Short mmCIF file of C-alpha atoms and ligand atoms in Angstrom, two decimals:
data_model
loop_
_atom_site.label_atom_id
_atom_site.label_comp_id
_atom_site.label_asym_id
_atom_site.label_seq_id
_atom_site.Cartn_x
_atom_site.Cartn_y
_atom_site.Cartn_z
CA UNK A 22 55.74 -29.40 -5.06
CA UNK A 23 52.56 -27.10 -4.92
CA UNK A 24 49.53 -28.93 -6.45
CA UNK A 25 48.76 -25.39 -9.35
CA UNK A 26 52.20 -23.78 -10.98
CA UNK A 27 49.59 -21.17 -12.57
CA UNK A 28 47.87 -20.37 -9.00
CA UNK A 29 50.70 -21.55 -6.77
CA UNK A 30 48.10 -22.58 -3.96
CA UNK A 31 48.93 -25.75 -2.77
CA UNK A 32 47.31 -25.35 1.31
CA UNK A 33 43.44 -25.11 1.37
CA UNK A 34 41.47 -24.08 4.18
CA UNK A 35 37.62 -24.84 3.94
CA UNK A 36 35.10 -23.36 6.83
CA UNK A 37 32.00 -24.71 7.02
CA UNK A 38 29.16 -22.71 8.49
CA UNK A 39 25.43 -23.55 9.33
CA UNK A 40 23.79 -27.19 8.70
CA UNK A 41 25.09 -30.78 8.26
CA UNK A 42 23.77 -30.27 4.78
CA UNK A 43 26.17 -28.05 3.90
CA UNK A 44 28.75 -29.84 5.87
CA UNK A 45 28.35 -32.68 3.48
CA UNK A 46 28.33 -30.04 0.31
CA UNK A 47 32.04 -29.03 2.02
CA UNK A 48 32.95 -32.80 2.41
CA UNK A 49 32.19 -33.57 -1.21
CA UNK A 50 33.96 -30.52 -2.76
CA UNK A 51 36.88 -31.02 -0.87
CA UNK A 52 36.96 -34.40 -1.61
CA UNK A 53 37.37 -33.32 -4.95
CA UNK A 54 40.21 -30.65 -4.33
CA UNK A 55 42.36 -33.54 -2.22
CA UNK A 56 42.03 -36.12 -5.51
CA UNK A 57 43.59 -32.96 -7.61
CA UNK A 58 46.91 -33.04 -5.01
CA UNK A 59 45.44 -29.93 -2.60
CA UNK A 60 46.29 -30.70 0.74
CA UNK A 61 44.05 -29.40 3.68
CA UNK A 62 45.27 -27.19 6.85
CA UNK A 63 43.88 -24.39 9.10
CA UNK A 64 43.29 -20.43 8.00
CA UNK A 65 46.33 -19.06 9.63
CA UNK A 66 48.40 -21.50 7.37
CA UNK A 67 46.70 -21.86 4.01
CA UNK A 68 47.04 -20.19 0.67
CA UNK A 69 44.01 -20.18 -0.25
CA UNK A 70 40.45 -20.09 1.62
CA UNK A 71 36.98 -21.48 1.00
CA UNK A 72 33.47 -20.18 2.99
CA UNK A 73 31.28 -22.82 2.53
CA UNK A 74 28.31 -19.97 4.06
CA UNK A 75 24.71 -20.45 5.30
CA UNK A 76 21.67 -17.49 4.98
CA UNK A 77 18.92 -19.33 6.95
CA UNK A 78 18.05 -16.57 9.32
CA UNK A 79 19.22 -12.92 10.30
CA UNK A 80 21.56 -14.39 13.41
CA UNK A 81 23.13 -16.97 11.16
CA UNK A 82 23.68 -14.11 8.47
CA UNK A 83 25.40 -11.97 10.56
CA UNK A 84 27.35 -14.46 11.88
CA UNK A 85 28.72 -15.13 8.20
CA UNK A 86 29.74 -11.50 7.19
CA UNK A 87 31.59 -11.22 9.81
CA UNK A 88 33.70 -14.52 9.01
CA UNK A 89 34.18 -13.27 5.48
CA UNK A 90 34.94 -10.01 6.64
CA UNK A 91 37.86 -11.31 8.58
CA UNK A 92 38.99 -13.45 5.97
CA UNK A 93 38.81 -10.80 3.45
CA UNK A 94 41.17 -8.97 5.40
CA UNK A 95 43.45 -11.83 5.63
CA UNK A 96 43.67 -11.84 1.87
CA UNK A 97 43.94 -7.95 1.51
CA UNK A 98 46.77 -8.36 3.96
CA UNK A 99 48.31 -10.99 1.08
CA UNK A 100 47.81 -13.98 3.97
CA UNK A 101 45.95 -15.60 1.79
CA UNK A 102 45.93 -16.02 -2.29
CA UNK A 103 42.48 -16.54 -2.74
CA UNK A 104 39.00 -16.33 -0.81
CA UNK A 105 36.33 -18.30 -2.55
CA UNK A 106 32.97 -17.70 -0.79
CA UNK A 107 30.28 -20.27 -1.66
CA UNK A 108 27.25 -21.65 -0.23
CA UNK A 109 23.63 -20.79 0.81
CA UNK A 110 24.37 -16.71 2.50
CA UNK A 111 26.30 -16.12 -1.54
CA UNK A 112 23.81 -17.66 -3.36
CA UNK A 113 21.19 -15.62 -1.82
CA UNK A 114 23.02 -12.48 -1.79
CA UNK A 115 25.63 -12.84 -4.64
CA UNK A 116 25.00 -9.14 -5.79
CA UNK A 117 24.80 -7.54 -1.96
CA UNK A 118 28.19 -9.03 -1.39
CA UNK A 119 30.08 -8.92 -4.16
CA UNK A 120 29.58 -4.98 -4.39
CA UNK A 121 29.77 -4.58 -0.86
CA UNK A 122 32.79 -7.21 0.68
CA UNK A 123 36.15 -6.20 -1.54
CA UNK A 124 38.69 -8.58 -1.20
CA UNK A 125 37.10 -11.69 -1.78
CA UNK A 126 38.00 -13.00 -5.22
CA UNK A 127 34.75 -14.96 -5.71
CA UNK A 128 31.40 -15.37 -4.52
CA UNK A 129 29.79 -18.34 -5.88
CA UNK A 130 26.42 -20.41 -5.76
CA UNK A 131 25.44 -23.66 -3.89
CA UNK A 132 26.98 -26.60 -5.47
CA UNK A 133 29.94 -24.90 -7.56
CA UNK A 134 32.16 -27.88 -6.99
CA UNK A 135 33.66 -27.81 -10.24
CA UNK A 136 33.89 -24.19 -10.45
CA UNK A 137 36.19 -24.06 -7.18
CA UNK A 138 38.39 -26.73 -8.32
CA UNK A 139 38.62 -24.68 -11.64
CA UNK A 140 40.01 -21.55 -9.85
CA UNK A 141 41.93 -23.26 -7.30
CA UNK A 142 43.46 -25.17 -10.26
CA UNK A 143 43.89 -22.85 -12.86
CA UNK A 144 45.59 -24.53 -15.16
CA UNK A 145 43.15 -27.38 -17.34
CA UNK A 146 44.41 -30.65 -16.36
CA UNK A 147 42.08 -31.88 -13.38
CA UNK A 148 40.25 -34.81 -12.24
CA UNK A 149 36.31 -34.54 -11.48
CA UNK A 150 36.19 -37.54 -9.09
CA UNK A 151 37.06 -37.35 -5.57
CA UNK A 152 35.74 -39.39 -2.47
CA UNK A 153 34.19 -37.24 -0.26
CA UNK A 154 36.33 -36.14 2.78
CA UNK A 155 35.16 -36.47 5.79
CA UNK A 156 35.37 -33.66 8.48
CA UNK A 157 33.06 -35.60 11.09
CA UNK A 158 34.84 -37.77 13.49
CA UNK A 159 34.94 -41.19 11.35
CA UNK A 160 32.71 -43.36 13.23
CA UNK A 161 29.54 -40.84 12.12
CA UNK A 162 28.40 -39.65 9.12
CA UNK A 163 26.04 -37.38 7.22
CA UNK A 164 24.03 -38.73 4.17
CA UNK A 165 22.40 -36.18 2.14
CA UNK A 166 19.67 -37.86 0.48
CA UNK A 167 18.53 -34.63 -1.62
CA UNK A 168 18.81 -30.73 -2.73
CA UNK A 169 15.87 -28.53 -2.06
CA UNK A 170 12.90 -28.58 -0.85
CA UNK A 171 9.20 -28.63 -2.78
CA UNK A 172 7.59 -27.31 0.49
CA UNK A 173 6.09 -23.66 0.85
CA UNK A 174 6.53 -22.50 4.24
CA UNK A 175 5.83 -19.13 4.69
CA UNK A 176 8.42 -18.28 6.87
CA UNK A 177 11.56 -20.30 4.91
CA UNK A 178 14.04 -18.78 2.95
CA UNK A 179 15.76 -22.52 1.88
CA UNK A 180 13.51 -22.97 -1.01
CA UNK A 181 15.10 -19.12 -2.44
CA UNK A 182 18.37 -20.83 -1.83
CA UNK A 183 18.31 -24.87 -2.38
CA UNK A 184 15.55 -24.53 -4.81
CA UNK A 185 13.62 -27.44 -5.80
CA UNK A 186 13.57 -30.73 -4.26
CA UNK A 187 15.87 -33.04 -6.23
CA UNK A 188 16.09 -36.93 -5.35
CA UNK A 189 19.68 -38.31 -5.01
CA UNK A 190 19.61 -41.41 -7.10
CA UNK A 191 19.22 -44.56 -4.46
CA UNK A 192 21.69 -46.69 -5.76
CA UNK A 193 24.09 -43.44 -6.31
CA UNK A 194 23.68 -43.03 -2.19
CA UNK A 195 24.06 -46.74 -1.04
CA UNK A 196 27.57 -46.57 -2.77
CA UNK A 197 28.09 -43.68 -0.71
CA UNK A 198 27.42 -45.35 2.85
CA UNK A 199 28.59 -48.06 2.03
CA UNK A 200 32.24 -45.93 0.95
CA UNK A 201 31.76 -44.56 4.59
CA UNK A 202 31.37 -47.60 6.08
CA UNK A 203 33.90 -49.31 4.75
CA UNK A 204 35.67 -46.09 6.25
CA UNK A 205 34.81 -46.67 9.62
CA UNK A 206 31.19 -45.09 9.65
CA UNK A 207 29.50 -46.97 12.19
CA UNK A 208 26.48 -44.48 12.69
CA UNK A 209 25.00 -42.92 9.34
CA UNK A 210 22.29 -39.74 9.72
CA UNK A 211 19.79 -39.06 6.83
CA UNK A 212 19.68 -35.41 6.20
CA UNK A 213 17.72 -33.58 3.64
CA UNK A 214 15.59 -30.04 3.57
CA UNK A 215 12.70 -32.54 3.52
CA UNK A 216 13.53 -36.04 3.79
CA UNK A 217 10.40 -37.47 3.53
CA UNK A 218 9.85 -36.31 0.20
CA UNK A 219 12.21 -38.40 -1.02
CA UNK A 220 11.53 -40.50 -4.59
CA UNK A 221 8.34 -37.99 -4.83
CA UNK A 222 9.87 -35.66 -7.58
CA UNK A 223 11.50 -38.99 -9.68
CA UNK A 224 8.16 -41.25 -9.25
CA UNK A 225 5.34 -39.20 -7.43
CA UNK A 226 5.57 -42.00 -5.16
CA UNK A 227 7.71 -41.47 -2.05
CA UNK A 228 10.58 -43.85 -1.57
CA UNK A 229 12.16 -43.10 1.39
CA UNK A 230 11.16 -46.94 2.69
CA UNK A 231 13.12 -48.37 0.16
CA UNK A 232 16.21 -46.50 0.27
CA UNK A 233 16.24 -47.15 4.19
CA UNK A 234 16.20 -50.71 3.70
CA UNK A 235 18.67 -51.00 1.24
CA UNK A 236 21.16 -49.04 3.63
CA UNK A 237 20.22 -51.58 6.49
CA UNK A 238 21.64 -54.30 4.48
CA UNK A 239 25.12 -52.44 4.58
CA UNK A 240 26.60 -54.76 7.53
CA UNK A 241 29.38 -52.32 8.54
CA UNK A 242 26.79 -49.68 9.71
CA UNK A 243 25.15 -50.21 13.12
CA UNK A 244 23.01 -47.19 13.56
CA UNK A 245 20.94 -45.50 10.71
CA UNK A 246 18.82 -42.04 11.68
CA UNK A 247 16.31 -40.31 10.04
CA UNK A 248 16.09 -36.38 10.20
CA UNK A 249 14.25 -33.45 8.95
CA UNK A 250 10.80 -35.58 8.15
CA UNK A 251 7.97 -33.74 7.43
CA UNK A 252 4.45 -34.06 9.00
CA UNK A 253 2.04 -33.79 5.65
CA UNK A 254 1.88 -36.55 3.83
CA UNK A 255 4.46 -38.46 6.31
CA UNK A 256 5.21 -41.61 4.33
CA UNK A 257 3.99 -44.42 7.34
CA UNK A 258 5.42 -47.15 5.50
CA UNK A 259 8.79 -46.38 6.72
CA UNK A 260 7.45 -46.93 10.31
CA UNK A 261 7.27 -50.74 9.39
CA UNK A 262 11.12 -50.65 8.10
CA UNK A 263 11.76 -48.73 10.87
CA UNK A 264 10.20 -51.05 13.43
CA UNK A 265 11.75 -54.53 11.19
CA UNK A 266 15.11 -53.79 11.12
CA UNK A 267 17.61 -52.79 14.25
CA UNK A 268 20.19 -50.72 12.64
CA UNK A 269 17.54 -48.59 11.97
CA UNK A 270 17.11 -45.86 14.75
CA UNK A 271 13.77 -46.00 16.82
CA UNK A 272 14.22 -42.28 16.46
CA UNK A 273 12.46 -39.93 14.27
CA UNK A 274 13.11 -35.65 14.16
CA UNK A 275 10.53 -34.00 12.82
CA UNK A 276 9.93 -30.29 12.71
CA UNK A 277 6.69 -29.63 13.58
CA UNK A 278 6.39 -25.85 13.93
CA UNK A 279 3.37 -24.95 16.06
CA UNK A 280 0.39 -26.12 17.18
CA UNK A 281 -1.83 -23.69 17.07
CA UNK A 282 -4.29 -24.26 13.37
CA UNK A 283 -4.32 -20.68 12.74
CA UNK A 284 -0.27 -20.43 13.11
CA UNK A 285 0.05 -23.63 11.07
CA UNK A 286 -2.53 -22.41 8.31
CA UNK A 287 -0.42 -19.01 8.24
CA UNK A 288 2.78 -20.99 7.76
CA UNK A 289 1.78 -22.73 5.08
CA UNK A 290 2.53 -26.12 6.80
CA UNK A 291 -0.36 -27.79 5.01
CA UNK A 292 -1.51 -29.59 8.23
CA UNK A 293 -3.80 -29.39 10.98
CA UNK A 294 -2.94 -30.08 14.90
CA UNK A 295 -5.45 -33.11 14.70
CA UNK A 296 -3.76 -34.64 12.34
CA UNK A 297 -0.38 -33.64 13.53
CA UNK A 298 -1.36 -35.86 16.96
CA UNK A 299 -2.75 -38.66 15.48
CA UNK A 300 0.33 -39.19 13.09
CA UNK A 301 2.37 -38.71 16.74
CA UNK A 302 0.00 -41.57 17.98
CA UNK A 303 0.76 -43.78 14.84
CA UNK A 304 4.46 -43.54 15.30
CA UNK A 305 4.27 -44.06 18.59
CA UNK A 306 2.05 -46.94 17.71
CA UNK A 307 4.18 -48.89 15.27
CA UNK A 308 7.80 -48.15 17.07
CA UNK A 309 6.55 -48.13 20.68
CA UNK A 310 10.30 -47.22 22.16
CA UNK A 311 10.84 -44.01 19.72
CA UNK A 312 12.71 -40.94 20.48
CA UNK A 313 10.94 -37.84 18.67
CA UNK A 314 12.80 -34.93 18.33
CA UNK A 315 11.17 -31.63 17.16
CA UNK A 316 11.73 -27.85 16.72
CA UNK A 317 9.70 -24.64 16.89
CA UNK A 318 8.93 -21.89 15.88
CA UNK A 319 8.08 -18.67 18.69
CA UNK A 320 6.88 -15.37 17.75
CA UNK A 321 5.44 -15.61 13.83
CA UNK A 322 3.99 -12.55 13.25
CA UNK A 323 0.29 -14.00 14.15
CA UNK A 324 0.89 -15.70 17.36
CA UNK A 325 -1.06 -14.28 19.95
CA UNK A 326 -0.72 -15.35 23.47
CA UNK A 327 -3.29 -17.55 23.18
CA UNK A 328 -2.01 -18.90 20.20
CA UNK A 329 1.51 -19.72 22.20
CA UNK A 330 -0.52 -21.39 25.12
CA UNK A 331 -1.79 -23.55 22.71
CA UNK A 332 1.67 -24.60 21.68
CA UNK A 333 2.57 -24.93 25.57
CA UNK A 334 0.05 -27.31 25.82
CA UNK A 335 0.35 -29.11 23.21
CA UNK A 336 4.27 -29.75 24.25
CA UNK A 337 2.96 -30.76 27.89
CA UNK A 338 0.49 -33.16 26.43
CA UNK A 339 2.95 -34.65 23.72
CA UNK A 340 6.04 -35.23 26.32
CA UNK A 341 8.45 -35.26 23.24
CA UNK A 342 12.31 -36.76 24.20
CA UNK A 343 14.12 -33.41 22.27
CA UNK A 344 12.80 -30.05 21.71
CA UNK A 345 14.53 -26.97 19.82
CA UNK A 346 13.10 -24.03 19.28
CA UNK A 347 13.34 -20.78 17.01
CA UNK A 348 12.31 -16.77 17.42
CA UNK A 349 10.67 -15.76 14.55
CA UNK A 350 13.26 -14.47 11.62
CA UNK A 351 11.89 -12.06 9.34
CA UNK A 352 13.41 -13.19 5.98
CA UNK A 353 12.76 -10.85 2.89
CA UNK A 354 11.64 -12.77 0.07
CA UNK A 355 9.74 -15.33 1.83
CA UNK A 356 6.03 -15.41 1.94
CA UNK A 357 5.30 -14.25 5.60
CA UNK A 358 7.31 -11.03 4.87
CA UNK A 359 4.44 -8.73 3.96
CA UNK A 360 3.34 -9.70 7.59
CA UNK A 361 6.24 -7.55 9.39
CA UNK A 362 7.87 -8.47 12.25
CA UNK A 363 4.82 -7.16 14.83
CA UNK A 364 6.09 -9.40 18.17
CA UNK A 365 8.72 -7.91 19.86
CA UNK A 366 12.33 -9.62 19.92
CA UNK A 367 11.97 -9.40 23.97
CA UNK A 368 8.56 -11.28 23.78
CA UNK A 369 9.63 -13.64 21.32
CA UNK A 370 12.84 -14.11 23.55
CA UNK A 371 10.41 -14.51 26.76
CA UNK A 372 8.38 -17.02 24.95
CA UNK A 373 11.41 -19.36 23.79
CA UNK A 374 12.64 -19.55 27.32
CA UNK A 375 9.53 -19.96 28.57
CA UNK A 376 9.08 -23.31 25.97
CA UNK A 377 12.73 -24.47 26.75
CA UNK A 378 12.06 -24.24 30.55
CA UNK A 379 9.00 -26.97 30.21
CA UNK A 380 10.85 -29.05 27.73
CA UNK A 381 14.00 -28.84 30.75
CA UNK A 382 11.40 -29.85 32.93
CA UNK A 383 10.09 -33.15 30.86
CA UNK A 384 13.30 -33.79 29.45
CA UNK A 385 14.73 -34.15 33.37
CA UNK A 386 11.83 -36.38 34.66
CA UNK A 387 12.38 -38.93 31.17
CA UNK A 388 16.28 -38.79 32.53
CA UNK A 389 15.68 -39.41 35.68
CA UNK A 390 13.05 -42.52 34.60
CA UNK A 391 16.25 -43.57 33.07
CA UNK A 392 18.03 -44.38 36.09
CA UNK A 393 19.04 -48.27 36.64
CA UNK A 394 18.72 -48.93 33.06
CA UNK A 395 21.23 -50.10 30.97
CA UNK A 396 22.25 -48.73 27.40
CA UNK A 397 23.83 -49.19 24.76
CA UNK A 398 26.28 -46.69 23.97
CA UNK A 399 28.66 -45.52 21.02
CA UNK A 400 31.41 -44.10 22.38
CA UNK A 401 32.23 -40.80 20.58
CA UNK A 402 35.43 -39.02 22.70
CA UNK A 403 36.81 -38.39 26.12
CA UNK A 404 37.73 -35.54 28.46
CA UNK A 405 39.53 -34.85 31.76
CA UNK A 406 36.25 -36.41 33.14
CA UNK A 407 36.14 -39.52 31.62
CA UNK A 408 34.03 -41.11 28.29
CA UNK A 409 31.54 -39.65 26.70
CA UNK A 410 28.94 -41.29 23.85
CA UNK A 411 25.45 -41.34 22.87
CA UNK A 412 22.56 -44.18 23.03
CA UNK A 413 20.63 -44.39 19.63
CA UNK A 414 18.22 -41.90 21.30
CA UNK A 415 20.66 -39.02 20.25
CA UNK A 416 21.87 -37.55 17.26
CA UNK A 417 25.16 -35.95 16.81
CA UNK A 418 25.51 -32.63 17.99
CA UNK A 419 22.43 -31.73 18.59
CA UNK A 420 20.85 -34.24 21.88
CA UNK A 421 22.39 -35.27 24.77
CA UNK A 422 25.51 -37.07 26.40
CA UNK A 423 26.16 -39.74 28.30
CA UNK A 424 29.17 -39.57 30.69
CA UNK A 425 30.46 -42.67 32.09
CA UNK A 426 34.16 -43.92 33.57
CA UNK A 427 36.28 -46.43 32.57
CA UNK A 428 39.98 -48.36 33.42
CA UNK A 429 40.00 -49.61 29.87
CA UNK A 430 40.84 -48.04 26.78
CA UNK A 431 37.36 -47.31 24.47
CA UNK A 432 37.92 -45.69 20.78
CA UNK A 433 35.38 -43.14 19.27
CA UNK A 434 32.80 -45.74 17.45
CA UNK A 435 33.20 -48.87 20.19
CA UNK A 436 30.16 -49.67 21.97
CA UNK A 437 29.92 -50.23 25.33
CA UNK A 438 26.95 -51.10 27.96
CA UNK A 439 26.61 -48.06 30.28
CA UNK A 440 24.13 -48.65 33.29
CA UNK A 441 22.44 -45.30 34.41
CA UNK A 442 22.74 -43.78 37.47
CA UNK A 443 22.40 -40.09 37.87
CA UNK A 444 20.36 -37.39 35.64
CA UNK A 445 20.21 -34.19 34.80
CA UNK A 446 18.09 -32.08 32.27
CA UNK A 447 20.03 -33.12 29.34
CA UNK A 448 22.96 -35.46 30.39
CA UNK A 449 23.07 -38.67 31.89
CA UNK A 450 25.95 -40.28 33.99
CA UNK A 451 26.27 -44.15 34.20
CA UNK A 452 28.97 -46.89 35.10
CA UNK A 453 30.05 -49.38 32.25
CA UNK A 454 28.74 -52.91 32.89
CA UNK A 455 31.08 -55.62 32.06
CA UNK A 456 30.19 -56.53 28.03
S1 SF4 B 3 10.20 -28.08 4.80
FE1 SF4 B 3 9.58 -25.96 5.09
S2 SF4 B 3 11.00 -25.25 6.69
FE2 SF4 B 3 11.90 -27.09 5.83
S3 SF4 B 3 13.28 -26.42 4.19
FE3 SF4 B 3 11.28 -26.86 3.28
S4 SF4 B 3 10.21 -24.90 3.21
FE4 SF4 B 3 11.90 -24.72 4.70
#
C-alpha cells in the first residue's frame, strides 16, 4: 500500500553528498520520512529522489550539478515522481539553480526536514518524530553537536550557508548517543563546523568539557572522537576529560590552516603560529599518546614561496599523525574574494603534492615505529584479503587501515588485539593475538 494516495510515492531514494555533517542532516530527515511509512531503496528503483547537496568549494560544486543533472533527467524521463534538492550547494544557489536546472521539482534550504516530508506526503496527516536512520555501518556514528559556525575565515563559504553557530541542547544530544548506542554504536565522532565553540553562543562560556563527559558515562559506547576543533580560544579543559576518561579518544583533528603569520592574519584565523605551537605542546602535554590530525590550506592568494616553506617547516617540525590538505578555492561571497585567484592551479597543485609527499614520508617512519606493537582494534569489514579495522588513532573514512587475518569469524564493531608487523605510508598489516 504506497505510504501518500495524493503523491503516490511510496520508494525514496536519498543521496548524500559532501561532509558527515550533512550525512547526519540526511540521517535525521529520513528518519523522519521512514516513521511516516516511506520505505528507502536505490535511484534506479525509487519514486521519488532527495539530493541532500554540498557547495564548499568549486570541485565539490561541480561535482553536485552534475548529480542533479542526471537525476533531473531521470525525472524528465518520468523515472522518477519527484526530485527534491536540498542542502548546502541549494541553499547557496537556490536562484542559480532553480532558473537554470528544469526538472527538479524543488530546491530547498539546509534543514527543510519538515518541508520534504510535506511534499513527499502531500496529504496533512503526518508524524514529526522519527529516529534518525542511520546510513553508517551501525557500529559508528556521527554526532552533530551544532549548526554554523561564528568564525570569519576569509576563505569559507560555510558561514553563507550554515549561518550562525547554534548549540545543540546537551541533554537533547546525550539522548541521541545514547539512542545509537543502544543501536549498536560502539564508536561515536563529534562533528560540528566548529566544535569547540560549543555552549559559547547559549552561555559565553564554552561547554564542550561537559557534554564530553556526560557522553562517557553512556556504557554502550567504547570510543568517543572529537573533530573539527578550532585553534583560538581552544577550550584546554577538555584536555583533562580527555586525558580522565578512556572512551574518550586520545585523538584530536584540528584544522589548522597555515603557518605562515601573514597567511594566518589574511585568513582571518585569529591566531598566530606561536601560539598555534605552544597549544600543540599543551596537548601534547596533558594527553602524551595523542593522534593530531590536521588539514591545509595551499595556494591562498598571498602565499608566496616563502610563505609555503614556512608551512613545510612547520609540518617537519610538528611530525603530526594525519595531514589533509586543500588548493585554494576561490569562493564568491567570501571575504578573500576581492583578492583573486593570483597562484596558478598548476602551482597550487605542485605545492599540495609537494606537502602530501613529506607528510607520506613522516606518516611511513610513525608506521613503521609501529611495528611489534600491539593494538587494539575495532573491526569495521572484510575483503578477499582478510579483516580490516581501525585503532582509536583513526577516524572513519578519513585515516588509515589496519589489515590483519583471521580463522575466526569477527563482526563490524568486535574488537580484537592486532600485533603489528609490516608498514606502509598509510596502512598497517598485523596478526591477531589471542584475546
Ligand atoms: S571554522 Fe572557519 S573554516 Fe571552519 S566552518 Fe568556520 S569559517 Fe569555515
Amino acid at each position: 500500500m504506497s505510504k501518500s494516495t495524493k503523491t503516490n510515492i511510496n520508494k525514496i531514494s536519498v543521496i548524500t553528498l559532501g561532509c558527515a555533517k550533512n550525512l547526519v542532516d540526511s540521517e535525521r530527515f529520513s528518519g523522519l520520512l521512514q516513521a511516516n511509512g516511506f520505505e528507502f531503496t536505490d535511484a534506479n528503483n525509487a519514486d521519488a529522489m532527495v539530493i541532500n547537496t554540498c557547495g564548499f568549494i568549486k570541485s565539490a560544486k561541480e561535482e553536485n550539478v552534475q548529480v542533479i543533472l542526471e537525476a533531473a533527467e531521470q525525472r524528465r524521463k518520468g523515472k522518477l515522481k519527484k526530485l527534491i534538492v536540498t542542502g548546502c550547494l541549494s541553499e547557496r544557489y537556490n536562484k542559480e539553480l532553480s532558473s537554470q536546472i528544469p526538472n527538479v521539482d524543488f530546491f530547498l534550504g539546509i534543514n527543510s526536514d519538515k518541508k520534504i516530508l510535506k511534499i513527499l506526503s502531500g496529504d496533512q496527516k503526518y508524524t514529526l518524530t522519527g529516529e534518525r536512520m542511520l546510513f553508517t555501518p551501525k557500529h559508528y556514528a556521527y554526532l552533530k553537536i551544532s549548526e554554523g559556525c561564528n568564525q570569519k575565515c576569509s576563505f569559507c563559504a560555510i558561514p553563507l550557508m550554515r549561518g550562525k553557530h547554534i548549540t545543540e541542547p546537551e541533554d537533547k544530544l546525550v539522548k541521541e548517543a545514547r539512542g545509537l548506542a543502544e543501536r549498536g554504536t560502539k564508536e561515536l565522532v563529534l562533528i560540528a563546523q566548529d566544535s569547540t565553540y560549543y555552549g559559547k553562543d547559549v552561555s559565553k562560556k564554552q561547554s564542550l568539557a561537559v557534554l564530553l563527559s556526560k557522553l562517557s558515562e553512556i556504557e554502550q559506547l567504547e570510543w568517543i572522537r572529537l573533530m573539527y576543533a578550532y585553534p583560538r580560544q581552544f577550550p584546554l579543559d577538555i584536555l583533562d576529560v580527555i586525558a580522565e576518561h578512556p572512551k574518550l579518544c586520545n585523538y584530536i583533528d584540528m584544522p589548522l590552516q597555515h603557518a605562515s603569520d601573514s597567511v594566518l592574519r589574511s585568513m582571518k584565523r585569529g591566531i598566530k603560529i606561536r601560539k598555534i605551537e605552544s597549544l600543540l605542546d599543551t596537548i601534547r602535554e596533558k594527553i602524551p599518546n595523542v593522534t593530531l590530525r590536521s588539514t591545509f590550506i595551499v595556494g591562498y592568494p598571498n602565499e608566496t614561496d616563502a610563505d609555503f616553506r614556512l608551512l613545510m617547516d612547520f609540518i617537519e617540525r610538528q611530525q603530526l599523525d594525519r595531514v589533509g590538505v586543500f588548493t585554494y578555492s576561490h569562493e564568491e561571497g567570501t571575504s578573500a574574494y576581492p583578492l583573486g585567484d593570483p597562484i596558478p592551479e598548476k602551482i597550487k597543485e605542485e605545492r599540495r603534492a609537494e606537502l602530501m609527499l613529506l607528510q607520506q614520508q613522516i606518516s611511513l617512519k610513525k608506521n613503521k615505529n609501529k611495528i611489534g606493537n600491539t593494538l587494539k582494534v575495532m573491526v569495521d569489514g572484510s575483503n578477499e584479503n582478510g579483516y580490516f579495522g581501525r585503532s582509536e588513532q583513526d577516524a572513519p573514512d578519513v585515516d588509515n587501515l589496519i589489515y590483519f587475518n583471521s580463522e575466526h569469524e569477527h563482526k563490524p564493531g568486535d574488537f580484537v588485539k592486532v600485533t603489528i608487523t609490516n608498514a606502509e605510508e598509510y596502512d598497517l598489516f598485523g596478526t591477531l593475538m589471542a584475546n
